[in-house]
mmCIF file of C-alpha atoms and ligand atoms in Angstrom:
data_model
loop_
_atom_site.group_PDB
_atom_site.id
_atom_site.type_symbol
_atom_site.label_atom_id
_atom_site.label_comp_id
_atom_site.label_asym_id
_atom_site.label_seq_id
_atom_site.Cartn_x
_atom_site.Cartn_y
_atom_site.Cartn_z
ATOM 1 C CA UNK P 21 -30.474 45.791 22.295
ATOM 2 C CA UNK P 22 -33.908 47.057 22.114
ATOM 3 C CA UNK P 23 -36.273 46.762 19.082
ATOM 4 C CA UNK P 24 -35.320 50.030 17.274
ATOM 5 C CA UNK P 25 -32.053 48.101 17.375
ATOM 6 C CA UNK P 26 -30.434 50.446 19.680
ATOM 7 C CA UNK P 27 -28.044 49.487 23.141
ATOM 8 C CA UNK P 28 -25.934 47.014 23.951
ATOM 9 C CA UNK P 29 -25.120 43.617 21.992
ATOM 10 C CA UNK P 30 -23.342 40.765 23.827
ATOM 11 C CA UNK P 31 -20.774 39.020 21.748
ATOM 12 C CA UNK P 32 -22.103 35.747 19.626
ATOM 13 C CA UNK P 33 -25.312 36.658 19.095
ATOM 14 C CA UNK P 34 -25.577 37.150 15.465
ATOM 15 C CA UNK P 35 -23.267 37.704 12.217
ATOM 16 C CA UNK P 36 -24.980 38.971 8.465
ATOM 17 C CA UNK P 37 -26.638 35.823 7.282
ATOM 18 C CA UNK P 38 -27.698 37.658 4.526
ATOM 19 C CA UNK P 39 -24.308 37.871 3.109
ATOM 20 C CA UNK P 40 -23.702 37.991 -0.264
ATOM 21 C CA UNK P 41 -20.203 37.160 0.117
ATOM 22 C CA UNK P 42 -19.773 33.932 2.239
ATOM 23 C CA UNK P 43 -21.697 31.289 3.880
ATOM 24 C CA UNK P 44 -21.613 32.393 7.301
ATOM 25 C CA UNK P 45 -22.902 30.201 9.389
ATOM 26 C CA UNK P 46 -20.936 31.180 13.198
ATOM 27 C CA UNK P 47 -21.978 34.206 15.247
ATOM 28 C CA UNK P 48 -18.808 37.371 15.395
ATOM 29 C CA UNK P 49 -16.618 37.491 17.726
ATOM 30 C CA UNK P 50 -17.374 41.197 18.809
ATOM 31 C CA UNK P 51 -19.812 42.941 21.503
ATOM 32 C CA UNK P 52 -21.427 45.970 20.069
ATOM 33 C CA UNK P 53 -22.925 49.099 21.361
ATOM 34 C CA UNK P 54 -25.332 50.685 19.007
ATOM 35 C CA UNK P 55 -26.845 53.723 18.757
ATOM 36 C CA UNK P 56 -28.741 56.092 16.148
ATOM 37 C CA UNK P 57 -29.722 59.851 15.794
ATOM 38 C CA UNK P 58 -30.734 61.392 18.680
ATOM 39 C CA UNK P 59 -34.108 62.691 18.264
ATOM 40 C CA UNK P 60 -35.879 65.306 20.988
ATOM 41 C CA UNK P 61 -39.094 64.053 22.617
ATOM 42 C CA UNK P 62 -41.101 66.108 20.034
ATOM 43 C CA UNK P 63 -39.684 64.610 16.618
ATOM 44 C CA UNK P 64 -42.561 63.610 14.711
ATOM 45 C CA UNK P 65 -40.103 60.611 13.654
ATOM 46 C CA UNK P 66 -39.405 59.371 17.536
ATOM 47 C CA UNK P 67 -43.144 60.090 17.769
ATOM 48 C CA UNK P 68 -44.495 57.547 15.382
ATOM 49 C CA UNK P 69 -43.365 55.006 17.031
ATOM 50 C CA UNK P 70 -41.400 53.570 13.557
ATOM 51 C CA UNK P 71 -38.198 50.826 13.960
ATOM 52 C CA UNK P 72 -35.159 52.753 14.041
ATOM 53 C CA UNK P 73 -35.606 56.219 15.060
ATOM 54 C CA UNK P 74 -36.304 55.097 18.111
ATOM 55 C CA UNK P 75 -34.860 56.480 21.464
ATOM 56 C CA UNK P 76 -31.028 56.076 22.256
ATOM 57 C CA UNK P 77 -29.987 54.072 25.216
ATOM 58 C CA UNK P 78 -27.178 55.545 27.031
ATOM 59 C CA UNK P 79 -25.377 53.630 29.797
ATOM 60 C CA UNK P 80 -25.697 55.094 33.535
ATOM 61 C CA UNK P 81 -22.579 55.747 35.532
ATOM 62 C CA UNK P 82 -20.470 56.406 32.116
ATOM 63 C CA UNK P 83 -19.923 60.719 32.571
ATOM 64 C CA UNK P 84 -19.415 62.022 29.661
ATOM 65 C CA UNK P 85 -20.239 59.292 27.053
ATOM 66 C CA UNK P 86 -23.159 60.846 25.671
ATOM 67 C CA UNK P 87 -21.791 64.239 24.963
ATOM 68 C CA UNK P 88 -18.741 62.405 23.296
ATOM 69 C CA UNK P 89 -20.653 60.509 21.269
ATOM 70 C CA UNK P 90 -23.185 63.269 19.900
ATOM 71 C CA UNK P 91 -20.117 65.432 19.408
ATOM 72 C CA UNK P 92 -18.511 62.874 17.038
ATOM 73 C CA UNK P 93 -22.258 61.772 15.180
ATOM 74 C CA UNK P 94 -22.447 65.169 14.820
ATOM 75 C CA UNK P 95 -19.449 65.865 13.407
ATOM 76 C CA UNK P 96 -19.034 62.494 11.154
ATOM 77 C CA UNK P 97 -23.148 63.832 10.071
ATOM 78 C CA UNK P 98 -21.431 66.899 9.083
ATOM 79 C CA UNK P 99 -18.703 65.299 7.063
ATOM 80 C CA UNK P 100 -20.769 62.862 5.511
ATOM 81 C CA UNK P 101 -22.852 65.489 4.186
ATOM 82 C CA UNK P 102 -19.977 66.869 2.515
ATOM 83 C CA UNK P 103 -19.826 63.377 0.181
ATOM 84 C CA UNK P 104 -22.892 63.763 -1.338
ATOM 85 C CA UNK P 105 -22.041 66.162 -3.923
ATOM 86 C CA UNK P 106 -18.767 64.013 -5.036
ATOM 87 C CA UNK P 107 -21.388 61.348 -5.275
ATOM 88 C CA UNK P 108 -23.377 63.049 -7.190
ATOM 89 C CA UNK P 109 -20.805 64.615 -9.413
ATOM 90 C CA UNK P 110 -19.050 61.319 -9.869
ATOM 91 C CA UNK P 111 -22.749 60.027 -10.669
ATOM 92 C CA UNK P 112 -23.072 62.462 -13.554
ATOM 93 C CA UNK P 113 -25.916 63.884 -11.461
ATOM 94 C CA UNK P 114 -26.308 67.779 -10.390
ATOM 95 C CA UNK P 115 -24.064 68.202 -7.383
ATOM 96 C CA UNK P 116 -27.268 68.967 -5.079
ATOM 97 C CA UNK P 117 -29.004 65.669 -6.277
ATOM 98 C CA UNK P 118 -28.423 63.423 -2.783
ATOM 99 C CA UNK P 119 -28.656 66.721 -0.426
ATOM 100 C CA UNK P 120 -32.431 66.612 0.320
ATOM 101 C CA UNK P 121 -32.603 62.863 1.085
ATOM 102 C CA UNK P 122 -29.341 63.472 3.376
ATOM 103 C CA UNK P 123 -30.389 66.368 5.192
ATOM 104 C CA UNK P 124 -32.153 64.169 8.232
ATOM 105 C CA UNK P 125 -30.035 61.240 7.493
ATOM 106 C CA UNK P 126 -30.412 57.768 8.421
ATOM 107 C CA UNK P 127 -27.372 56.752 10.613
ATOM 108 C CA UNK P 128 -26.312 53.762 12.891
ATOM 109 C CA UNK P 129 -22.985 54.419 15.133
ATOM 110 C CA UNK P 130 -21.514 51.268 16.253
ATOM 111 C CA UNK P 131 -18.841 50.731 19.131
ATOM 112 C CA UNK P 132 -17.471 47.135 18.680
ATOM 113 C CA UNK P 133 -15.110 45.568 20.729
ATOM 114 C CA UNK P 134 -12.998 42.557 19.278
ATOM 115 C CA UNK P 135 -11.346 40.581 21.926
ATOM 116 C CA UNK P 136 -8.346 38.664 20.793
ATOM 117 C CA UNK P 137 -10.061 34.949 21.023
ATOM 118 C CA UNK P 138 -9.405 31.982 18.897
ATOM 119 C CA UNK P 139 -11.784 31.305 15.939
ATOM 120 C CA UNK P 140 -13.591 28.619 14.829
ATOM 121 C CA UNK P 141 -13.494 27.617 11.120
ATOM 122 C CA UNK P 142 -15.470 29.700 9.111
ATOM 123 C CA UNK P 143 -15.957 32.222 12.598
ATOM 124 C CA UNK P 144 -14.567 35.948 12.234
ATOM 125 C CA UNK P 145 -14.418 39.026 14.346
ATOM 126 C CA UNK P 146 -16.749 40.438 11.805
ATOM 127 C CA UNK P 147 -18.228 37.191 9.165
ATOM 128 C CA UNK P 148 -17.501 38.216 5.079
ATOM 129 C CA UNK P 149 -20.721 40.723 4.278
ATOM 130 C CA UNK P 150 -21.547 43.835 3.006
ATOM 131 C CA UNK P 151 -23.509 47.243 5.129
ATOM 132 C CA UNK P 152 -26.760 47.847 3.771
ATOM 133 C CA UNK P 153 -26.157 51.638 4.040
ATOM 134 C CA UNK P 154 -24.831 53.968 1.829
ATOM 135 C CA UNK P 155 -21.704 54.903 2.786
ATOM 136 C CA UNK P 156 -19.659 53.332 5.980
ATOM 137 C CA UNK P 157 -17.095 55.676 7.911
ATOM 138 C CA UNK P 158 -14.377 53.205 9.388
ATOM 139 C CA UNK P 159 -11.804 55.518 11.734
ATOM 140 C CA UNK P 160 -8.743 53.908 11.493
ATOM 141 C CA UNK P 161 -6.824 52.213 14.282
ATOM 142 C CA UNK P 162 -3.205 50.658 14.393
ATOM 143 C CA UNK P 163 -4.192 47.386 15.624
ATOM 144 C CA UNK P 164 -4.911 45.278 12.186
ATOM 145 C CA UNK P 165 -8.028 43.425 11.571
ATOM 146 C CA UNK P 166 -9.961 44.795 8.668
ATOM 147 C CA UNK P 167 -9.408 43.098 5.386
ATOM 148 C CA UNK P 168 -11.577 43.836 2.035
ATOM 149 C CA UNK P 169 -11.951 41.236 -0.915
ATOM 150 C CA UNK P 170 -10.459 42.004 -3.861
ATOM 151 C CA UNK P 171 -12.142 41.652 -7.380
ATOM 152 C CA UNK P 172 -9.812 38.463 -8.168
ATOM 153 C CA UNK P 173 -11.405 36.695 -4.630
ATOM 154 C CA UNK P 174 -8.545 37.448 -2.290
ATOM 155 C CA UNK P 175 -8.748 39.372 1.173
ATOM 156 C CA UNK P 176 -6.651 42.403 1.559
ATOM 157 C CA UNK P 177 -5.869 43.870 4.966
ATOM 158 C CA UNK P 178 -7.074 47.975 4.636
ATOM 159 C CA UNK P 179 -3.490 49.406 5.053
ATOM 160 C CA UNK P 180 -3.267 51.462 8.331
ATOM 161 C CA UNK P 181 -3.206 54.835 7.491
ATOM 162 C CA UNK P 182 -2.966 57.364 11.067
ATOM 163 C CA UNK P 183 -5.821 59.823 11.372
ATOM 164 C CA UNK P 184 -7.550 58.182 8.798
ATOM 165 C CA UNK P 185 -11.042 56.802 7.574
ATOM 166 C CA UNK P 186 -11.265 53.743 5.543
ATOM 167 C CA UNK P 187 -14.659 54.248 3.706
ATOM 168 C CA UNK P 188 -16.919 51.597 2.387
ATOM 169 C CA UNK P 189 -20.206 52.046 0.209
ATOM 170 C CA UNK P 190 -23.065 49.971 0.877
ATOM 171 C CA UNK P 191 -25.894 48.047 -0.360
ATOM 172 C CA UNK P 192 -27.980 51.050 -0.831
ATOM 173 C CA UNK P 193 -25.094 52.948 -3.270
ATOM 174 C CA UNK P 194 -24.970 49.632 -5.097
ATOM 175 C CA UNK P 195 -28.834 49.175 -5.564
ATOM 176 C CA UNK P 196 -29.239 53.147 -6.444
ATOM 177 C CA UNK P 197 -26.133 53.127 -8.779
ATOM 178 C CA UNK P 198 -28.071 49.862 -10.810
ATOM 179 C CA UNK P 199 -24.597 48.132 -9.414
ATOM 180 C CA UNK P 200 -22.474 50.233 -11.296
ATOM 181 C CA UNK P 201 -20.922 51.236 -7.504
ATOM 182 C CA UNK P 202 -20.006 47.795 -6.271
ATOM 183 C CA UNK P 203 -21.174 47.423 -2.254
ATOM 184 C CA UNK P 204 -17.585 46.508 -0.908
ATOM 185 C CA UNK P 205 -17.083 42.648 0.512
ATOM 186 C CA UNK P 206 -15.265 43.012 4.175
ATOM 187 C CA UNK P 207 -14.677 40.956 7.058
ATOM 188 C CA UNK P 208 -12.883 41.586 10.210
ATOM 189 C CA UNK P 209 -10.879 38.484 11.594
ATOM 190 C CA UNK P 210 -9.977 38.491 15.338
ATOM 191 C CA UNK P 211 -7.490 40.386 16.428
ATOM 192 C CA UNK P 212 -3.951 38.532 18.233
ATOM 193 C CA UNK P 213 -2.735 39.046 21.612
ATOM 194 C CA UNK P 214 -4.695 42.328 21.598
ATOM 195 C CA UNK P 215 -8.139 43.645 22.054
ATOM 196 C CA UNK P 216 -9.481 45.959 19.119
ATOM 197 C CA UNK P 217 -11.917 48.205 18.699
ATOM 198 C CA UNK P 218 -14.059 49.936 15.526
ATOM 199 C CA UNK P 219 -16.185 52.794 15.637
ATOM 200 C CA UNK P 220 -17.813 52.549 12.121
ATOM 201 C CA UNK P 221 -20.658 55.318 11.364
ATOM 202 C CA UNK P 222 -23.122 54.074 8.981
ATOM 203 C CA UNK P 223 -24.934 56.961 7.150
ATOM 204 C CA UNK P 224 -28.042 56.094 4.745
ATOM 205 C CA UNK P 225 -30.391 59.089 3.845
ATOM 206 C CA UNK P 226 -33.788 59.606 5.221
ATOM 207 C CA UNK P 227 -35.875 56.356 5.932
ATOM 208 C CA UNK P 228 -38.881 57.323 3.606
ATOM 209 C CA UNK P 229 -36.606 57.971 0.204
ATOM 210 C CA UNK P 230 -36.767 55.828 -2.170
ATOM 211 C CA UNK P 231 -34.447 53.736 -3.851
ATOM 212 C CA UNK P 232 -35.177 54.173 -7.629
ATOM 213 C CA UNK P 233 -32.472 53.589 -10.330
ATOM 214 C CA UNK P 234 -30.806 56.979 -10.592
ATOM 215 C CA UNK P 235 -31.414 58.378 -14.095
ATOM 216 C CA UNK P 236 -27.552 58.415 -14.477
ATOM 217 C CA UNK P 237 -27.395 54.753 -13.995
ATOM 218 C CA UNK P 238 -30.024 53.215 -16.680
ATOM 219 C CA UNK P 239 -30.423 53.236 -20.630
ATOM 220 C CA UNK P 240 -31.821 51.336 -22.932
ATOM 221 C CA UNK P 241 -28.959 48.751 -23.059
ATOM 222 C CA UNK P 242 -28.710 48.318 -19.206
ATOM 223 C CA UNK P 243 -32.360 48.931 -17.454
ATOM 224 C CA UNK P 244 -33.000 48.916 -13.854
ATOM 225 C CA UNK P 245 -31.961 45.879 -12.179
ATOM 226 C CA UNK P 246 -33.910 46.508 -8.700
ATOM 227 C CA UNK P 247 -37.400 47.161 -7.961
ATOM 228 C CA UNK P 248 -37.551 50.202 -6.482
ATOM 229 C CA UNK P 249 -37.901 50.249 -2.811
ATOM 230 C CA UNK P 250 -37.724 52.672 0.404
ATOM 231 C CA UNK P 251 -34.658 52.564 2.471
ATOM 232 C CA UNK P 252 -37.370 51.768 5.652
ATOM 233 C CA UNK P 253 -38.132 48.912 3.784
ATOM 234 C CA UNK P 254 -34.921 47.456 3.029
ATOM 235 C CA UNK P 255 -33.915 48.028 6.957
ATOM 236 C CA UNK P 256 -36.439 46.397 7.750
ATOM 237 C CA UNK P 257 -36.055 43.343 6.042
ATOM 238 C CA UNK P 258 -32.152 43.604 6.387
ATOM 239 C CA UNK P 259 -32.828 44.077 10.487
ATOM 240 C CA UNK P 260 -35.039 41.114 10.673
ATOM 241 C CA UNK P 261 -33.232 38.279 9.135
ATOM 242 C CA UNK P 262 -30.098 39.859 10.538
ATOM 243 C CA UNK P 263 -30.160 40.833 14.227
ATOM 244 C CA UNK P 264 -34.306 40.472 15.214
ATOM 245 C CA UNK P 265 -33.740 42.601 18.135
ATOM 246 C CA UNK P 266 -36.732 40.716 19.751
ATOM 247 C CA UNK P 267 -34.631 37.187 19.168
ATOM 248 C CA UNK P 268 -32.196 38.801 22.088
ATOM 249 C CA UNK P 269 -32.193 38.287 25.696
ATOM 250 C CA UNK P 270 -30.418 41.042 26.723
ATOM 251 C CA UNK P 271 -33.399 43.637 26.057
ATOM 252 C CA UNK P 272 -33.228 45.320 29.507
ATOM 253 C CA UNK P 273 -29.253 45.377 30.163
ATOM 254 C CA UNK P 274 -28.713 49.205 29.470
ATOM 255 C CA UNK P 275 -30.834 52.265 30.873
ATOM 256 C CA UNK P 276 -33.212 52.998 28.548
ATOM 257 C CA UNK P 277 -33.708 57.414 28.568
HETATM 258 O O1 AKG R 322 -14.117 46.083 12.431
HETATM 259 C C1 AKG R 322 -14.075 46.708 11.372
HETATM 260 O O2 AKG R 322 -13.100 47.382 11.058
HETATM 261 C C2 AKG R 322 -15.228 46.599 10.388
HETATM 262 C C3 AKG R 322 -16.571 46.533 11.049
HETATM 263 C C4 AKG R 322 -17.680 46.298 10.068
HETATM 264 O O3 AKG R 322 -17.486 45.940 8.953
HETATM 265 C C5 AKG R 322 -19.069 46.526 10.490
HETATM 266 O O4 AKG R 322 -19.300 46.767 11.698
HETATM 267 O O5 AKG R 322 -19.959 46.460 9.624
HETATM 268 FE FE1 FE2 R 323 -19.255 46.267 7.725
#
């Protein structure tokens, strides 16, 4: 994995320390592929050199992967876009409020693979946390693993529903929302006998909008609870105590092009 946190991640290398939701203190039990929009040579974005919008890394000798992949980011782009105005509605907000910050969204598509291996105490597939995005596209498989926590404390395993997304909102909805949409607590525990695999697709909105209470979400009795702050910034401080790319030995294992 490179420093725009793109390419491959070996298994046991990191887990959310950050996490609101349980003391992890084991790396996951998953290997990770990562990837992010792909930007032409020109974008002003890929230009400036910034974290994350850097340029993909696509495996040699795989035919076909990276027209597969930018089909579906394309496609899950397109159907994420098509959230924002429930948001919004649901938000008490014009239905056109999140479209301009979505329009070049900020998105992270992540191929893990789970092999079926023993745990340690307190080790997971995926370690308790929450995504720091907005909203988190999970497509559905029939081998079990996922599990969300309940409001009462207990971990539920995300029924399996065929040809269906499981969808979690993020950090970002519950800093925007002034917590009133709650950042949903998940884990992944090792799958049995069985390998398993998760394709999540994490979309946030543009890197340079900021995070402000939404004017929905404040009044004199409950005032913002979070300074405001761009979504750059909170990548880059989620990034850094999370995976710091540069902490990684395995900078130079894919193609980088
Ligand atoms: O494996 C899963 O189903 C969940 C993965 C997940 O929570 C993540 O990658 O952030
Ligand atoms: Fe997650």
């Amino acid at each position: 994995m490179n420093e725009y946190n793109n390419g491959y991640m070996a298994m046991g290398r990191y887990a959310v320390w950050t996490s609101d939701v349980n003391d992890n203190d084991k790396p996951d039990l998953n290997e990770a592929f990562f990837l992010r929009r792909e930007r032409q040579p020109d974008d002003p974005l890929l230009q400036s050199g910034r974290l994350y919008v850097g340029t993909n890394r696509w495996p040699e000798n795989l035919d076909g992967f990276r027209e597969r992949i930018l089909q579906y980011t394309d496609a899950m782009d397109g159907l994420s876009r098509k959230f924002m105005p429930i948001c919004a509605v649901a938000l008490g907000l014009p239905p056109d409020y999140f479209d301009a910050a979505f329009a070049e969204s900020q998105f992270t598509f992540r191929l893990s693979h789970y092999p079926p291996v023993a745990a340690e105490v307190n080790q997971f597939g995926i370690a308790p946390h929450t995504d720091a995005n907005f909203l988190t596209f999970l497509a559905q498989t029939d081998v079990p693993g996922l599990q969300v926590r309940m409001p009462d404390g207990t971990w539920q395993d995300v029924p399996y529903i065929p040809n269906s997304y499981a969808v979690n909102s993020g950090d970002i909805m519950y800093r925007w929302t002034n917590g009133r949409f709650k950042s949903t607590p998940h884990r992944a525990v090792p799958p049995v006998g069985q390998d398993r695999y998760a394709i999540p697709f994490f979309l946030g909105p543009h890197i340079d909008t900021l995070i402000e209470c939404l004017p929905s979400c404040q009044g004199p009795d409950h005032p913002p609870r979070f300074e405001p702050m761009t979504y750059d910034a909170y990548l880059h401080w989620w990034y850094k105590a999370n995976y710091d790319a540069s902490l990684q030995d395995d900078l130079d294992e894919t193609a980088v092009g």
